[in-house]
PDB file of C-alpha atoms in Angstrom:
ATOM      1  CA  UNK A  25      74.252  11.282 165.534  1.00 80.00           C
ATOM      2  CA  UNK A  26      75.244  13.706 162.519  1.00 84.00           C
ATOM      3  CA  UNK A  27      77.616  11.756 160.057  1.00 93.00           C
ATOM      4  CA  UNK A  28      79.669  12.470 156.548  1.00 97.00           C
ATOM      5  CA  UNK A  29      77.699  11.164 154.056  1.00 97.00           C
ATOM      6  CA  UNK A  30      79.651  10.773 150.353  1.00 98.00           C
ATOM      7  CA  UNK A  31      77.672   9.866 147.139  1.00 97.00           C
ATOM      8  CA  UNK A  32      78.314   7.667 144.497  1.00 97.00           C
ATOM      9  CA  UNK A  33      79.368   4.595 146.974  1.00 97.00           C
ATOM     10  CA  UNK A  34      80.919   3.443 143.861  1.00 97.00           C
ATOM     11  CA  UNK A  35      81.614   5.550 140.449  1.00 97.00           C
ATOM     12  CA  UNK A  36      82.751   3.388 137.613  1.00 98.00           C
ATOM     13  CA  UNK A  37      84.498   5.295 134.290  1.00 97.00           C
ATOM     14  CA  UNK A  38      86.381   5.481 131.413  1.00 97.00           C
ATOM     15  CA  UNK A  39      90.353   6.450 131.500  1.00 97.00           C
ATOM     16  CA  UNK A  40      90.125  10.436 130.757  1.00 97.00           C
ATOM     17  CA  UNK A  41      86.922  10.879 131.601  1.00 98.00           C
ATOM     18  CA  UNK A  42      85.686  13.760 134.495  1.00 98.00           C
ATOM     19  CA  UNK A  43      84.650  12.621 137.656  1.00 98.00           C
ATOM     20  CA  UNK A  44      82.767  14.663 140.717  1.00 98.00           C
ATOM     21  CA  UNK A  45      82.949  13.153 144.115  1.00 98.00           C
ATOM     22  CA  UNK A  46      80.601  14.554 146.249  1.00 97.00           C
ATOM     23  CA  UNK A  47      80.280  14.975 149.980  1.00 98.00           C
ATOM     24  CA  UNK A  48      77.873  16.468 152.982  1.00 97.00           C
ATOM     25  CA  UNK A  49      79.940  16.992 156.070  1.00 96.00           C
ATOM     26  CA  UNK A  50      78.857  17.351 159.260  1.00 94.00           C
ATOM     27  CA  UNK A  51      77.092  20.731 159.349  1.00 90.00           C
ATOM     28  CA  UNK A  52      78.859  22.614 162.171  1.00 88.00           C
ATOM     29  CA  UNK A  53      81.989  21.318 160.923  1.00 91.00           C
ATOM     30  CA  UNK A  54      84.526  24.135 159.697  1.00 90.00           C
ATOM     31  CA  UNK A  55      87.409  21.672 158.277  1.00 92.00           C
ATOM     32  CA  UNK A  56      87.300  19.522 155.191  1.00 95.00           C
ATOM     33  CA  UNK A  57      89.135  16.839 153.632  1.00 96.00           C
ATOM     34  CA  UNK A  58      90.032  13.986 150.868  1.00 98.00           C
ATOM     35  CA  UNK A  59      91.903  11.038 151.435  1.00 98.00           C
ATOM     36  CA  UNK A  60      92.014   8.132 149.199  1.00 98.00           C
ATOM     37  CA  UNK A  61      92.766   4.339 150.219  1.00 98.00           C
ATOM     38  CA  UNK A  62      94.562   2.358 146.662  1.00 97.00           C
ATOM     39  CA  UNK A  63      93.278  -1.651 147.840  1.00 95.00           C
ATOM     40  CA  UNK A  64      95.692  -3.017 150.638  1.00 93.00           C
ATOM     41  CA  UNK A  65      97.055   0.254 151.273  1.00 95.00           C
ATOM     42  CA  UNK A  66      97.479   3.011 153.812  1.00 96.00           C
ATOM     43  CA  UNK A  67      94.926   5.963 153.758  1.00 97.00           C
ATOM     44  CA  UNK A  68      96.671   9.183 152.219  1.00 97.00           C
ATOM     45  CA  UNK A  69      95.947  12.708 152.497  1.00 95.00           C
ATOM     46  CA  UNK A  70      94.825  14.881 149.296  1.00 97.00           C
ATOM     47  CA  UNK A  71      93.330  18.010 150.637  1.00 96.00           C
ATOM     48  CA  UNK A  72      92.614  19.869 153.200  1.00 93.00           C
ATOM     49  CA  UNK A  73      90.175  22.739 152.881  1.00 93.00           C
ATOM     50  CA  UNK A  74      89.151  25.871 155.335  1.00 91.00           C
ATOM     51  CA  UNK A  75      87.087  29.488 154.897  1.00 89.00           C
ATOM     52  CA  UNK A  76      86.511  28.320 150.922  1.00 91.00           C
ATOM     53  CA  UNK A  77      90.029  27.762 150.288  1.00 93.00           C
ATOM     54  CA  UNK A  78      93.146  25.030 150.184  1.00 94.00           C
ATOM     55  CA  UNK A  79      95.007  24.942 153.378  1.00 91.00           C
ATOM     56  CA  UNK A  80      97.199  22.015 152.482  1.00 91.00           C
ATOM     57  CA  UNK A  81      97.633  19.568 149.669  1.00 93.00           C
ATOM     58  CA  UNK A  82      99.773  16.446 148.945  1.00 94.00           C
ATOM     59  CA  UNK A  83     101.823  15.684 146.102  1.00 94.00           C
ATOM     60  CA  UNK A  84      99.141  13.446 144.750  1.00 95.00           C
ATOM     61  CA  UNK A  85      96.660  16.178 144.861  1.00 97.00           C
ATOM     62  CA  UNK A  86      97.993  17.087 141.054  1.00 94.00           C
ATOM     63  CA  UNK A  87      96.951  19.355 138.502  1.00 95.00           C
ATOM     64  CA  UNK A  88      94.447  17.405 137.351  1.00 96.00           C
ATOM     65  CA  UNK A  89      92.390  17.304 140.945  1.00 98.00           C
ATOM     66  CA  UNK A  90      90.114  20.040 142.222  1.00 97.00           C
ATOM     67  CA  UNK A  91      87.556  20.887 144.857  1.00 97.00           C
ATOM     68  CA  UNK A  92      85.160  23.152 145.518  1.00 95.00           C
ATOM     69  CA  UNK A  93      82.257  23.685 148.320  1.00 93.00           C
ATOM     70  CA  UNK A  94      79.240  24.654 145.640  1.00 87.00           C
ATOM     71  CA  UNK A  95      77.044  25.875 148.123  1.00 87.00           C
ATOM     72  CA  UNK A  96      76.722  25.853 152.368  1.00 80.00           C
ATOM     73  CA  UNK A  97      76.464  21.718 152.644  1.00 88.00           C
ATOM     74  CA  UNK A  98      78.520  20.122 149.742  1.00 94.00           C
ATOM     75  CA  UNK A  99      82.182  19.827 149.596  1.00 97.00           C
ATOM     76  CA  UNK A 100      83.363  18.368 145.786  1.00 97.00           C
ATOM     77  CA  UNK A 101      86.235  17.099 144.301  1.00 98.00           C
ATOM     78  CA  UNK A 102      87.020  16.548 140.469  1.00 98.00           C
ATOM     79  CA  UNK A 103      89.491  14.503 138.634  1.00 98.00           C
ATOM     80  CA  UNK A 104      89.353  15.748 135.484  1.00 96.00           C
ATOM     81  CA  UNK A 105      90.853  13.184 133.393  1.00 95.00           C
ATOM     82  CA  UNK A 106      91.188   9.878 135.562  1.00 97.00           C
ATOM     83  CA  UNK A 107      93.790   7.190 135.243  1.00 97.00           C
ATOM     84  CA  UNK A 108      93.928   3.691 135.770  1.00 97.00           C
ATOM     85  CA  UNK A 109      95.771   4.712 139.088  1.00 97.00           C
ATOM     86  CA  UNK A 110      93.323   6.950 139.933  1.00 97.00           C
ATOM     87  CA  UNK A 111      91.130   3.811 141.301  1.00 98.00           C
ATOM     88  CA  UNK A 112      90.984   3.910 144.986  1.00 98.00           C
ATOM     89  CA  UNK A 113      88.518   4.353 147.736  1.00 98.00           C
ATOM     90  CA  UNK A 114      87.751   8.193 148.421  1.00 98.00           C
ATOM     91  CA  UNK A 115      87.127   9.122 151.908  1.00 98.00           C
ATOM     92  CA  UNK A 116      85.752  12.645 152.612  1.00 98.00           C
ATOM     93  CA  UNK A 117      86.029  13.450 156.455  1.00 96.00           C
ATOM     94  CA  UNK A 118      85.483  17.188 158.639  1.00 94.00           C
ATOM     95  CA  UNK A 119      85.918  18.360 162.018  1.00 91.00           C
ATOM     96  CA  UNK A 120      85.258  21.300 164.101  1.00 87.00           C
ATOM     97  CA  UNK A 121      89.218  22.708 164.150  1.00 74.00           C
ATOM     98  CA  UNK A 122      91.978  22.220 166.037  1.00 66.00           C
ATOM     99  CA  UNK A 123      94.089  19.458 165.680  1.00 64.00           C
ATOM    100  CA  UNK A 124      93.657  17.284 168.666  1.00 68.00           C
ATOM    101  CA  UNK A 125      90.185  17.009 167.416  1.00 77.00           C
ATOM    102  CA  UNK A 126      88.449  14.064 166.045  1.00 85.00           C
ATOM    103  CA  UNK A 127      88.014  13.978 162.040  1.00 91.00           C
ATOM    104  CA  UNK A 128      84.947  12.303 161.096  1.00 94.00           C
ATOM    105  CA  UNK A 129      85.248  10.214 157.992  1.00 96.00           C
ATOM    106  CA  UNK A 130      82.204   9.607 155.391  1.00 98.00           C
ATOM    107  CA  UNK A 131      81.573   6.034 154.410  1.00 98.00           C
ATOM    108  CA  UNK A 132      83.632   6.583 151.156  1.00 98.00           C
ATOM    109  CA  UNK A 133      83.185   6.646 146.624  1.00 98.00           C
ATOM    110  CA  UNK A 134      84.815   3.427 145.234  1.00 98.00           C
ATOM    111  CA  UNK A 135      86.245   4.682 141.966  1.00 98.00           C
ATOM    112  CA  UNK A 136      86.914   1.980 139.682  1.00 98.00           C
ATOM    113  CA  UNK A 137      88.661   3.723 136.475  1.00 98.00           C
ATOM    114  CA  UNK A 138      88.583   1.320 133.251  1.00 97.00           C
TER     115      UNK A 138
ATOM    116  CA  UNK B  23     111.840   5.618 156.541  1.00 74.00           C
ATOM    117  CA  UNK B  24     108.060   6.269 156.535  1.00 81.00           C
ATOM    118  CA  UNK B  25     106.213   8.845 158.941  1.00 91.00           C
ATOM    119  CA  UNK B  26     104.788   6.217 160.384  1.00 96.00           C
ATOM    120  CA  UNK B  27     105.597   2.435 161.108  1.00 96.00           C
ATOM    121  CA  UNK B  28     103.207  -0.763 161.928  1.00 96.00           C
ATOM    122  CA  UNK B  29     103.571  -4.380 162.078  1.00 94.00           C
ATOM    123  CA  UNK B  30     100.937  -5.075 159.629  1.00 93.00           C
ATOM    124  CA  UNK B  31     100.422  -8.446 161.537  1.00 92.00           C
ATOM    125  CA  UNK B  32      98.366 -10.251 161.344  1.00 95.00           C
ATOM    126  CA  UNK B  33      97.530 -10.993 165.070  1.00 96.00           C
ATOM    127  CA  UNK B  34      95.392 -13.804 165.330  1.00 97.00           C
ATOM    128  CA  UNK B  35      94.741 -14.620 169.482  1.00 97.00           C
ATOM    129  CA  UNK B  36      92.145 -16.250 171.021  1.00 98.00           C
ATOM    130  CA  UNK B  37      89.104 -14.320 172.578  1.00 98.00           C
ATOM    131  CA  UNK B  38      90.518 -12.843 175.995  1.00 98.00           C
ATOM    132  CA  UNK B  39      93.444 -12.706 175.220  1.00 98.00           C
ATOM    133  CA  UNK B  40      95.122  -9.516 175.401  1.00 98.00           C
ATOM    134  CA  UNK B  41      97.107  -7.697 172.820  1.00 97.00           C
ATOM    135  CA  UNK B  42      99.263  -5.017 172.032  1.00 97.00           C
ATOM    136  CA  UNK B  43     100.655  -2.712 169.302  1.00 95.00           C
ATOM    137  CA  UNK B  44     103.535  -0.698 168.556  1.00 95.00           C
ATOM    138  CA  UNK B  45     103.676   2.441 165.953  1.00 96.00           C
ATOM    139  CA  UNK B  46     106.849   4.676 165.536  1.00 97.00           C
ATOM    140  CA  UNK B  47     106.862   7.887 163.942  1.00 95.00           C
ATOM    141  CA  UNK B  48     109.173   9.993 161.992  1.00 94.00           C
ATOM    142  CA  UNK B  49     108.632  13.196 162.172  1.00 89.00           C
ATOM    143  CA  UNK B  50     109.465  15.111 165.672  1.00 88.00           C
ATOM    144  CA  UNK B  51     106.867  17.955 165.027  1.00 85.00           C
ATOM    145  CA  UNK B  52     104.110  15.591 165.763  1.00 87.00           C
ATOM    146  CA  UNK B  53     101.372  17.125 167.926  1.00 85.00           C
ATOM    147  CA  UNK B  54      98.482  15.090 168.219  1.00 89.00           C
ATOM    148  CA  UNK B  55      98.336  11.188 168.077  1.00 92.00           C
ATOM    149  CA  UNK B  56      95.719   8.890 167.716  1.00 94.00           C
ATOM    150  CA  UNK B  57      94.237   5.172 167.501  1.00 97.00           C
ATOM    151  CA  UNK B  58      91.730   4.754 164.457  1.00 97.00           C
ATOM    152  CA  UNK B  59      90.234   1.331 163.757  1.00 97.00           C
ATOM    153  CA  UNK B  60      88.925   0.487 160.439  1.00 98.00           C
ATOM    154  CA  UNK B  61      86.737  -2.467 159.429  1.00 97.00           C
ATOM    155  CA  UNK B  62      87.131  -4.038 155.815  1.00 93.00           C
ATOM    156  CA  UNK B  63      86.279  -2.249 153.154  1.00 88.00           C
ATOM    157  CA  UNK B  64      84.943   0.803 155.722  1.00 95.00           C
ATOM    158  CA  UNK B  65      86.028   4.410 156.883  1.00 96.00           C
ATOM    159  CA  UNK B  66      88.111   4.735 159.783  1.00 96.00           C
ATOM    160  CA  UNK B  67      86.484   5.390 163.035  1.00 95.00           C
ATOM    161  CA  UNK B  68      88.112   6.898 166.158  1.00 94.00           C
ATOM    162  CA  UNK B  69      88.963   4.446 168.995  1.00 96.00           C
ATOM    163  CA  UNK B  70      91.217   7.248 170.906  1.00 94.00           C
ATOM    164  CA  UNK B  71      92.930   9.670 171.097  1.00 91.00           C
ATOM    165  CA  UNK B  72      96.347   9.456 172.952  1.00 92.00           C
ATOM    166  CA  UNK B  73      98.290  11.614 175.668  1.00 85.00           C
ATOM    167  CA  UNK B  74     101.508  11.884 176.973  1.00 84.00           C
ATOM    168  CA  UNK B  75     100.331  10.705 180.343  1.00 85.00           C
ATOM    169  CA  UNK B  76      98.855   7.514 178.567  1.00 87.00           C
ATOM    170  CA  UNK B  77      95.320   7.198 178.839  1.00 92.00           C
ATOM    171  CA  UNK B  78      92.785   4.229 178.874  1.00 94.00           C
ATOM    172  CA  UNK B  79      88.558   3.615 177.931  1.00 94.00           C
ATOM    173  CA  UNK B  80      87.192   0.626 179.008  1.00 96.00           C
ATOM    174  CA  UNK B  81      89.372  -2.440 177.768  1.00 98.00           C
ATOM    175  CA  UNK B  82      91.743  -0.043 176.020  1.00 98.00           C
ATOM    176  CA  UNK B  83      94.516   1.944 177.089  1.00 97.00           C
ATOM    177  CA  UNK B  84      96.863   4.208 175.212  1.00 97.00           C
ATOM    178  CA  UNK B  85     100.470   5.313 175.327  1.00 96.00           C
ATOM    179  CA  UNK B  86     102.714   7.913 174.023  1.00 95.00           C
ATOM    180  CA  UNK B  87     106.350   8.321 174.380  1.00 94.00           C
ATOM    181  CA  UNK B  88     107.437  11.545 172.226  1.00 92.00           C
ATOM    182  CA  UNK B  89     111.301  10.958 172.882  1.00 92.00           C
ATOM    183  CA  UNK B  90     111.453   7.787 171.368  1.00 93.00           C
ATOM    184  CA  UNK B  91     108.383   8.775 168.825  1.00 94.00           C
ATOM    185  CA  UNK B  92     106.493   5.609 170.159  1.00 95.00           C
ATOM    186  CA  UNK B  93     102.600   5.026 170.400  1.00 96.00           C
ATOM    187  CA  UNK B  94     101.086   2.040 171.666  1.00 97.00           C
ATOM    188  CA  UNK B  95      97.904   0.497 171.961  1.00 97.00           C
ATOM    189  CA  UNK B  96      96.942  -2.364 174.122  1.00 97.00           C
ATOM    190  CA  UNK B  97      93.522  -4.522 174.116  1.00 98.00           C
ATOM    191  CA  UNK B  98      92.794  -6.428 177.653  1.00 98.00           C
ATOM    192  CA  UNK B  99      89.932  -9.050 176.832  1.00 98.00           C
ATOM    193  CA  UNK B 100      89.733  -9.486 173.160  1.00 98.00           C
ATOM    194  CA  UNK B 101      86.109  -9.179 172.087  1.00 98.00           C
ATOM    195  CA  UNK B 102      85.252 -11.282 168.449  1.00 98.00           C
ATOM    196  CA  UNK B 103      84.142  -7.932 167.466  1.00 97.00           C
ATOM    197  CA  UNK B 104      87.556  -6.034 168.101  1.00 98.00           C
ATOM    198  CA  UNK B 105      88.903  -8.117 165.141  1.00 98.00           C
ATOM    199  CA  UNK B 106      89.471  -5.118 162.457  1.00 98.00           C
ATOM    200  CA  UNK B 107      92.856  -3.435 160.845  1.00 98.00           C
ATOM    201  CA  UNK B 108      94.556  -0.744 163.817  1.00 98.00           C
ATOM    202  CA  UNK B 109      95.379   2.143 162.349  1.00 98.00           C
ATOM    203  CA  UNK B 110      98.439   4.805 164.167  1.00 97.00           C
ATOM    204  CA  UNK B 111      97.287   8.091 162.993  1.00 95.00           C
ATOM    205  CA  UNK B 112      99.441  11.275 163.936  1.00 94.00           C
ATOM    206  CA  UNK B 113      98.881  15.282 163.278  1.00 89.00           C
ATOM    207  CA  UNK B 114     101.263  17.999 163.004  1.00 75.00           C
ATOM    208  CA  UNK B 115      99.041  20.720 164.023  1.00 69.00           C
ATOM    209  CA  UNK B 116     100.039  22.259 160.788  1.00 67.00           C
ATOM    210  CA  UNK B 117      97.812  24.851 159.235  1.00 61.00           C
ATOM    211  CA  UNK B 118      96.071  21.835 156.980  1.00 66.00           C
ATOM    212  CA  UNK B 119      95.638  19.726 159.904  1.00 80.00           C
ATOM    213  CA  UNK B 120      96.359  16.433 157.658  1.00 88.00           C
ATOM    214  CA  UNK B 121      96.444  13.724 159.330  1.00 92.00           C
ATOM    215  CA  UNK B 122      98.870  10.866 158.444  1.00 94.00           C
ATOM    216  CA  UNK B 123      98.150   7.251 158.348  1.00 96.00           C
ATOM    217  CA  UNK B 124     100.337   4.312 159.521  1.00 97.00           C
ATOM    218  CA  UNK B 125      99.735   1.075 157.196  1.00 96.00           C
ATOM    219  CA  UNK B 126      97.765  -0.463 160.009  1.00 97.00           C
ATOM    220  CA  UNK B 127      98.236  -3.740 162.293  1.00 97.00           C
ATOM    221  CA  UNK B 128      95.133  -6.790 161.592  1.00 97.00           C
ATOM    222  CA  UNK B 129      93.638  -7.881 164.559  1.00 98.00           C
ATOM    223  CA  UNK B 130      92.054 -11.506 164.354  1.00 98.00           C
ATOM    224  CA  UNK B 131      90.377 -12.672 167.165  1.00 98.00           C
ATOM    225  CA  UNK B 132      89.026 -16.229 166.960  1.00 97.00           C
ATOM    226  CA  UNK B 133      86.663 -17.826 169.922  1.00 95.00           C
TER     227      UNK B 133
END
């Protein structure tokens, strides 16, 4: 069955440092997306992403966040200085379109910022 | 208030039992609802999606009442393995498609 796959599982920094998430969705897939999860905490939307561009983004989805799909299979997203807050897990997910439609969700990056 | 409400439990019942949740939500332009469960430390996975007319798989059935913005899950025959955190997901079929999470209710389920 295809799947989301994410790499690092886990991605440990410095405060201030750059950090690339990185994520295959599922190939037919036309829709992607961040959420993060802070520990003991509901899942919350960053980004949404369609035809190379941003549909949507949150509040948290600041300045200092980015993403980018490189090439036809990765989907990317950059903190470019990280705070302590910053720590969370990150869960890419994709589906095929419309709304009613399932979103498939990779197994997550635990970023740990220091 | 927030966009959308859980007990966070948790529900600890003994296998067989059966349980339910409850999930309100806030905003009326709601279009699409659904049941994700997610084990700890894991990504959500889809249990269901739910419809107006209520719907049900296997041991699970759904409801949705859009006047009172209420969703509800309920769990006949509690399975060790359904113990997890239920999470009330909704969509406003807006052009981002977000989805937006509920806090989630813990099911325990102890033999």
């Amino acid at each position: 069955e295809p799947e989301v796959t994410q790499t690092p599982s886990h991605q440990v920094t410095q405060m201030g440092q750059e950090v690339i998430l990185r994520c295959v969705p599922i190939s037919n897939h036309l829709y992607f997306y961040w959420y993060r999860q802070i520990l003991g905490q509901k899942v919350e939307f960053l980004v949404s992403f369609y035809n190379n561009e941003i549909s949507e983004k949150s509040e948290i989805f600041d300045d200092q966040f980015s993403v980018e799909r490189p090439d036809g299979s990765n989907f990317t997203l950059k903190i470019r200085s990280t705070k302590l807050e910053d720590s969370a897990m990150y869960f890419c997910a994709s589906t095929t379109g419309r709304s009613y439609n399932e979103q498939f969700f990779g197994p997550g990056t635990r970023l740990t910022v220091l | 208030r927030k966009e959308v409400e859980q007990d966070p439990g948790p529900f600890n019942v003994p296998e067989g039992a059966t349980v339910a949740f409850n999930c309100t939500y806030s905003n009326s332009a709601s279009q699409s609802f659904f049941w994700y469960r997610q084990d700890c430390r894991k990504e959500p996975k889809l249990l269901m999606s739910v419809y107006s007319s209520g719907n049900e798989d296997g041991r699970f059935t759904a409801q949705l009442n859009r006047a009172s913005q209420y969703i509800s899950l309920l769990i006949r025959d509690s399975k060790l393995s359904d113990s997890a955190t239920y999470l009330c997901v909704v969509n406003k079929d807006n052009a981002g498609n977000m989805l937006t999470f509920g806090g989630g209710t813990r099911l325990m389920v102890k033999p």
